[in-house]
Short mmCIF file of C-alpha atoms and ligand atoms in Angstrom, two decimals:
data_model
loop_
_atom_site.label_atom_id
_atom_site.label_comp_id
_atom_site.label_asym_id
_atom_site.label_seq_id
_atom_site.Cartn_x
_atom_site.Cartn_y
_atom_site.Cartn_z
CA UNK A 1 280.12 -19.91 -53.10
CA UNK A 2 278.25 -16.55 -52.12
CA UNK A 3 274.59 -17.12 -51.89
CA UNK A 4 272.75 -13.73 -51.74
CA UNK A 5 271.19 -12.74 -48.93
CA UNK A 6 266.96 -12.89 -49.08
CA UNK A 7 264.81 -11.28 -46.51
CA UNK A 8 261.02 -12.25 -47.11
CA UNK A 9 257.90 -10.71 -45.15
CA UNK A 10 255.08 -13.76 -44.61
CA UNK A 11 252.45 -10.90 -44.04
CA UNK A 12 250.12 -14.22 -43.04
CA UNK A 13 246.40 -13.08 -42.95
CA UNK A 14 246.90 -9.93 -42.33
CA UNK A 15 246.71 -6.13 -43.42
CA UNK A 16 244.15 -3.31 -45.69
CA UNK A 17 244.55 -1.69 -48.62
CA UNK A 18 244.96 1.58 -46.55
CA UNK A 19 247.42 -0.37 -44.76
CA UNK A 20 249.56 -1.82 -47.19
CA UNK A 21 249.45 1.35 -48.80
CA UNK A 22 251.72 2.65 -45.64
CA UNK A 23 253.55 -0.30 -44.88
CA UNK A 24 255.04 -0.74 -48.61
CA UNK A 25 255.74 3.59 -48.53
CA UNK A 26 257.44 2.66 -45.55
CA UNK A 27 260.02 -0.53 -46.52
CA UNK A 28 260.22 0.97 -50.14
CA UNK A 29 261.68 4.66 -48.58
CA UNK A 30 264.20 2.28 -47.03
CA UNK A 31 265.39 -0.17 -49.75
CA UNK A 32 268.32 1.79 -51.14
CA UNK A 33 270.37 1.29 -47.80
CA UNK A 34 270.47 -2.85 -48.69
CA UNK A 35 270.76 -2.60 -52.56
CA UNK A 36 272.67 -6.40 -52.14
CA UNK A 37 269.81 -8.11 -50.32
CA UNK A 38 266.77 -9.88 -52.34
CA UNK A 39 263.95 -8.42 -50.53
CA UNK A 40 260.31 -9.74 -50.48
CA UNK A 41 256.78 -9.71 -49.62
CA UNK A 42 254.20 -12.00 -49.53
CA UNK A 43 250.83 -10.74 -48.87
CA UNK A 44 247.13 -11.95 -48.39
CA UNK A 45 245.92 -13.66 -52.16
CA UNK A 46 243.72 -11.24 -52.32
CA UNK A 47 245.89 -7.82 -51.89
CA UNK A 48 248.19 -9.51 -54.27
CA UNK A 49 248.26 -7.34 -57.63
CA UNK A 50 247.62 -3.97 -55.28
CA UNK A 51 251.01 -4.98 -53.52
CA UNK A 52 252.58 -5.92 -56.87
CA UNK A 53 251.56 -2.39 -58.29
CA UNK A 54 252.90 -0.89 -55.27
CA UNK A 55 256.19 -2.25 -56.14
CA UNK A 56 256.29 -2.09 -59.61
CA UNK A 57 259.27 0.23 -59.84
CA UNK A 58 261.20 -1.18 -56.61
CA UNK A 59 263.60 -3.42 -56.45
CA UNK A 60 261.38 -5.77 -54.01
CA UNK A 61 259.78 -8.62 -55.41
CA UNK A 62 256.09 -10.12 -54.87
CA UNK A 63 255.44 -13.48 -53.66
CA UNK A 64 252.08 -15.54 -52.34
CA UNK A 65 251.79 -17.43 -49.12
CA UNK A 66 250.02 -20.76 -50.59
CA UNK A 67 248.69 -21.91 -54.08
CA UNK A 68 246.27 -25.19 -54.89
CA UNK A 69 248.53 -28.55 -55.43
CA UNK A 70 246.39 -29.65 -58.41
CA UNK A 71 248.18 -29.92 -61.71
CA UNK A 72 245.55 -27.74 -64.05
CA UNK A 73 242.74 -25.33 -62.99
CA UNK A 74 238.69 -26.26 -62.47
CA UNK A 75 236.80 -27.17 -59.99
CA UNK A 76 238.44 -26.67 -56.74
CA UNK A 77 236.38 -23.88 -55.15
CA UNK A 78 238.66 -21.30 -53.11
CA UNK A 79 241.86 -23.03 -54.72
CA UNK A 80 244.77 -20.55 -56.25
CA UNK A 81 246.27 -22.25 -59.18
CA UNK A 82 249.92 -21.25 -59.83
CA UNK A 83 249.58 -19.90 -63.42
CA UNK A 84 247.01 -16.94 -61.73
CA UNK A 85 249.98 -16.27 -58.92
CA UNK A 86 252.18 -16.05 -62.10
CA UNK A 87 249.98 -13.63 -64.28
CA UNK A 88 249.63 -11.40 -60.82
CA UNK A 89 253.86 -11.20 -61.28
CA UNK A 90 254.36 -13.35 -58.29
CA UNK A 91 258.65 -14.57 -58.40
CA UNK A 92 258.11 -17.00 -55.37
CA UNK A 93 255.38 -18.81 -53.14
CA UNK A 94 255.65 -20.50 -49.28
CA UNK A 95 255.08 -24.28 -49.17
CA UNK A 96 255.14 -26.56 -46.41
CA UNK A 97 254.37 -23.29 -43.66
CA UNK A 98 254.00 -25.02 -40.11
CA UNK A 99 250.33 -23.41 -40.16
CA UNK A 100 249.00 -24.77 -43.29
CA UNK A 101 250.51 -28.28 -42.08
CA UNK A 102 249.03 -27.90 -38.41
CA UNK A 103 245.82 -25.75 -38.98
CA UNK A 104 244.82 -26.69 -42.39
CA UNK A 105 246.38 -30.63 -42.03
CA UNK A 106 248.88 -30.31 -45.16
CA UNK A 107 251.18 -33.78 -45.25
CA UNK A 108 254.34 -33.96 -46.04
CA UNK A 109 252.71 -35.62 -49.61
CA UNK A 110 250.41 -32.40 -49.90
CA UNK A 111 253.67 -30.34 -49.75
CA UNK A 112 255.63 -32.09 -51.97
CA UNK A 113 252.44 -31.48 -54.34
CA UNK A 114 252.51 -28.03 -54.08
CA UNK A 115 256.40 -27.51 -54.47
CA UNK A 116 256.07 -29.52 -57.81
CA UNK A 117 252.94 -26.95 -58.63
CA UNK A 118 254.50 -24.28 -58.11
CA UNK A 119 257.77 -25.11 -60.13
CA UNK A 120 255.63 -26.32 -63.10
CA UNK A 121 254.02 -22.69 -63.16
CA UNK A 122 257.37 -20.70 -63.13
CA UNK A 123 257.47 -19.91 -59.02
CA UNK A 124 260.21 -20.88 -57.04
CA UNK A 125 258.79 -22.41 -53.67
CA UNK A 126 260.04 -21.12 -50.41
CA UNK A 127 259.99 -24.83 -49.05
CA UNK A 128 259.34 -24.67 -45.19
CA UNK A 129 260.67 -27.78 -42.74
CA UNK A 130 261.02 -27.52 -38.88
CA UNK A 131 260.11 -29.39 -35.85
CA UNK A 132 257.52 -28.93 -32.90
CA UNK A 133 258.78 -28.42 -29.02
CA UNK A 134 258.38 -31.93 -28.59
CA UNK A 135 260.23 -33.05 -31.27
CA UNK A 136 263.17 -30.96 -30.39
CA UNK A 137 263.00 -32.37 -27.10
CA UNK A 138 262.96 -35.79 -27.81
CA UNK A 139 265.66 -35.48 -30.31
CA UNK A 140 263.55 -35.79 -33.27
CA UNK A 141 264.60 -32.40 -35.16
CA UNK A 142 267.08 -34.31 -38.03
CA UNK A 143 264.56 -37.11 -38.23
CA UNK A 144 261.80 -34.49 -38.47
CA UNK A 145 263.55 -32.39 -41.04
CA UNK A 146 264.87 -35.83 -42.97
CA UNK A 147 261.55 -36.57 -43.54
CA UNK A 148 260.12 -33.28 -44.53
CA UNK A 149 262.58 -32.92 -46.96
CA UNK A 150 262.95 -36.71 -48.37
CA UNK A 151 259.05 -36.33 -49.62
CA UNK A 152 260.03 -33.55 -51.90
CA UNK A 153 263.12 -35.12 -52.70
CA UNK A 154 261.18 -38.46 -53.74
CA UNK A 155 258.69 -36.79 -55.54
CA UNK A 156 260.46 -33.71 -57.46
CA UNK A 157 263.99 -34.84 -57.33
CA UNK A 158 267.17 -33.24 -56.24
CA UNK A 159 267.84 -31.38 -59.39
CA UNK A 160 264.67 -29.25 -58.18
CA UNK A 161 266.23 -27.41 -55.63
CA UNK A 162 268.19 -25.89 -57.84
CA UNK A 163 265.33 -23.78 -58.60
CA UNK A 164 263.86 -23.62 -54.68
CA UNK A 165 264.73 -21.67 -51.48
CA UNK A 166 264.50 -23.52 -48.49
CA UNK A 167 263.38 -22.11 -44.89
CA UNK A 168 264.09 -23.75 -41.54
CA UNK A 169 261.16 -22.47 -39.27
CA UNK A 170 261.38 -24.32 -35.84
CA UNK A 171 257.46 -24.67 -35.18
CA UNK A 172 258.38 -23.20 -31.45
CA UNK A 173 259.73 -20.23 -32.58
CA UNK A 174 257.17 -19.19 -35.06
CA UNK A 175 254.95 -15.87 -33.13
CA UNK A 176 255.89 -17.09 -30.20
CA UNK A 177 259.05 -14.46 -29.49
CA UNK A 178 260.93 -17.10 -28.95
CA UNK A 179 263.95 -17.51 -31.10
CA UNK A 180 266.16 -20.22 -31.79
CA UNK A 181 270.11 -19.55 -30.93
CA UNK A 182 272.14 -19.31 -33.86
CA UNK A 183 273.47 -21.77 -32.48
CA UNK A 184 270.79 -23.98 -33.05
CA UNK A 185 269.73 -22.42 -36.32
CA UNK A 186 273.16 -23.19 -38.06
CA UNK A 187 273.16 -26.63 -36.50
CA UNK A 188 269.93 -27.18 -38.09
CA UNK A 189 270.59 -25.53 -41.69
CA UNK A 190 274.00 -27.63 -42.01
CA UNK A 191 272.22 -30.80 -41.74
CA UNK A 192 269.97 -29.61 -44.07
CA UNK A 193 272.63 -28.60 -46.28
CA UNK A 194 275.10 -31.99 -45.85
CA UNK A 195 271.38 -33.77 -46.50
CA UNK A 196 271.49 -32.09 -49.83
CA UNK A 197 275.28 -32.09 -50.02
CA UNK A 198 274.82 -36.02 -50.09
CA UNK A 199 272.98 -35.98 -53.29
CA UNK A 200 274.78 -32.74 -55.02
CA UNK A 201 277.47 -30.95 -53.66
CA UNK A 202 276.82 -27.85 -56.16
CA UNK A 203 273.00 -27.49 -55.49
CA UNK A 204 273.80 -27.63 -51.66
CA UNK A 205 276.39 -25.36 -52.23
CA UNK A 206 274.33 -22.65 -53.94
CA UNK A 207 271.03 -23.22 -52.16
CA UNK A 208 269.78 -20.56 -49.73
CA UNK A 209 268.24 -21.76 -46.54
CA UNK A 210 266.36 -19.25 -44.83
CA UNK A 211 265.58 -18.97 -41.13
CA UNK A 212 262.36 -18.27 -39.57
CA UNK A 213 260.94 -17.53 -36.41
CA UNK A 214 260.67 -14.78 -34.26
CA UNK A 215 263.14 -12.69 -36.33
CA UNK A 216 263.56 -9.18 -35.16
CA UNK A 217 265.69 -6.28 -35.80
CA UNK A 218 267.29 -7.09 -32.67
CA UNK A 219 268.09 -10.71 -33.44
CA UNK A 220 269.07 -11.07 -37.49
CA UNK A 221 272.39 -10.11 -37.32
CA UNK A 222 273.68 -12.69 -34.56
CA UNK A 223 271.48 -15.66 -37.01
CA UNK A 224 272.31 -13.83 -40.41
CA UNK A 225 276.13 -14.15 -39.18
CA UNK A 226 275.50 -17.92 -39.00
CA UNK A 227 277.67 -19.52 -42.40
CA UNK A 228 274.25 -21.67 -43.32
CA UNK A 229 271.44 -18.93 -42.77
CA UNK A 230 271.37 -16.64 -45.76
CA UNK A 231 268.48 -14.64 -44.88
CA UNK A 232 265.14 -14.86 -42.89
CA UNK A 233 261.25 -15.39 -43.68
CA UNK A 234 259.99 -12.91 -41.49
CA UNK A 235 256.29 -12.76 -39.68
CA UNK A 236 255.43 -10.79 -37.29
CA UNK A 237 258.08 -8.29 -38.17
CA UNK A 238 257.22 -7.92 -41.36
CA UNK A 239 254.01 -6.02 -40.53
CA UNK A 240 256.06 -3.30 -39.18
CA UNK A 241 258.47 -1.02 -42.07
CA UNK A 242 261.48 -0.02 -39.41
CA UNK A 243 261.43 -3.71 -38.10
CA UNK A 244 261.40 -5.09 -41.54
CA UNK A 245 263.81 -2.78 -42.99
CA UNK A 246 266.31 -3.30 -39.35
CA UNK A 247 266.27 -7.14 -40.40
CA UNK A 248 267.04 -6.55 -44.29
CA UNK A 249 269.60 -4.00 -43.03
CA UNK A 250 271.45 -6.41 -40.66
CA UNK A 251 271.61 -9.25 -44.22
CA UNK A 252 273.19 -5.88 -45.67
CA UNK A 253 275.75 -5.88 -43.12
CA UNK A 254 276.99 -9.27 -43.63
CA UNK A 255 277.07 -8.84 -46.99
CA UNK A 256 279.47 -6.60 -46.74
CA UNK A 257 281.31 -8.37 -44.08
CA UNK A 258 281.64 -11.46 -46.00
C1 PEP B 301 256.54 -17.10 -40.23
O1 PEP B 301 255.36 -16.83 -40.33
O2 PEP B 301 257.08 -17.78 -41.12
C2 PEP B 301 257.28 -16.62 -39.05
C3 PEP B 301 258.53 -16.96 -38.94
O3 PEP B 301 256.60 -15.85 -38.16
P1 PEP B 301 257.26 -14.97 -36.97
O4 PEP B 301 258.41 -14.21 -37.55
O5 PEP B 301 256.15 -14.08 -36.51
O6 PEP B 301 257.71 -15.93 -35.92
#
């Protein structure tokens, strides 16, 4: 089964209107040379209809980095309800990012909340899993990424990744220039896949599992090549148009080597 290749820029708190105005001239100029790669970007809430204005006549599509786990709208000051990421023409929204679990103390449970929110709205999560250093090192990583996955799994079902995109994002990798191997990466997204595989053969089969950290221009090809990575949510990298644009083109590339 081909599973189209999706590139997506976490833009994390970062950027200006001035400067998204350059960045989005700059990876929109470029977008024709990977017309077979889903390509998108995920900015700061608040630069969110500016960005989808900006690429209202591109093929790239808008997405948000977080949204509020509560079933309706009311009083949860600073909360993001889905339906508002929907009216703004947001396609997809990050769950489960290592830095709203570690920084802002999201649970597996919390996660699981928000991948159901989002679904319920229209969005189709970008469901992050992936271990710490120390996990890795004590062997931990399947149990880790069992677990991760298993609480949306108990609480949404398997028939809801039909409708998701999942992203392995090792937490050592993530802005830290250090990259898994692709060796590592593919040993981590078949698991992931066989743990899905187990359940439904045909939604492992056709779901996309992204990888994430410390992607660079330099680097996507050798993980892209990988037969269980289709595609990469991309930080830092995303920040800068030739870097972005290098990673989408190497997806392009094994596109058409496939
Ligand atoms: C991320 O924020 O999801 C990420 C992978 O960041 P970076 O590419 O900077 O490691």
């Amino acid at each position: 089964m081909s599973r189209p290749y999706l590139v997506a820029g976490n833009w994390k708190m970062n950027g200006t209107l001035e400067g998204n105005t350059r960045l989005l001239q700059g990876i929109l100029v470029g977008l024709e040379r990977c017309p077979d790669v889903e390509i998108l970007v995920c900015p700061p809430a608040v630069y969110l209809e500016s960005t989808g204005a900006s690429l209202k006549r591109s093929r790239a599509v808008l997405g948000a980095q977080n949204l509020c786990e509560q079933d309706k709208p009311g009083a949860f000051t600073g909360e993001i309800h889905g339906h508002m990421l929907k009216e703004l023409g947001c396609r997809y929204v990050i769950v489960g990012h290592s830095e709203r679990r570690t920084l802002y103390g999201e649970t597996d449970d919390i996660v699981a909340r928000k991948f159901r929110a989002a679904q319920i709205c229209g969005l189709t999560p970008i469901f992050c899993v992936g271990e710490t250093l120390q996990e890795r090192e004590m062997h931990q990583t399947e149990s880790v990424l069992g677990r991760q996955l298993g609480a949306v799994l108990k609480l949404c079902g398997i028939h809801s990744l039909a409708q998701a995109v999942l992203a392995y994002e090792p937490v050592w990798a993530i802005g830290t220039g250090r990259t898994a191997t692709p060796e590592q990466a593919q040993k981590a997204h078949a698991f992931l896949r066989a743990q899905v595989a187990a359940r439904d053969a045909r939604i492992a089969a056709a779901l996309r599992v992204l990888y994430g950290g410390s992607v660079k221009m330099d680097n996507a090809s050798a993980l892209f090549s990988q037969p269980d990575v289709d595609g990469g949510l991309i930080g830092g990298a995303s920040l800068k148009a030739d870097e972005f644009l290098g990673i989408c083109g190497a997806a392009q590339a094994q596109m058409k080597a496939v």
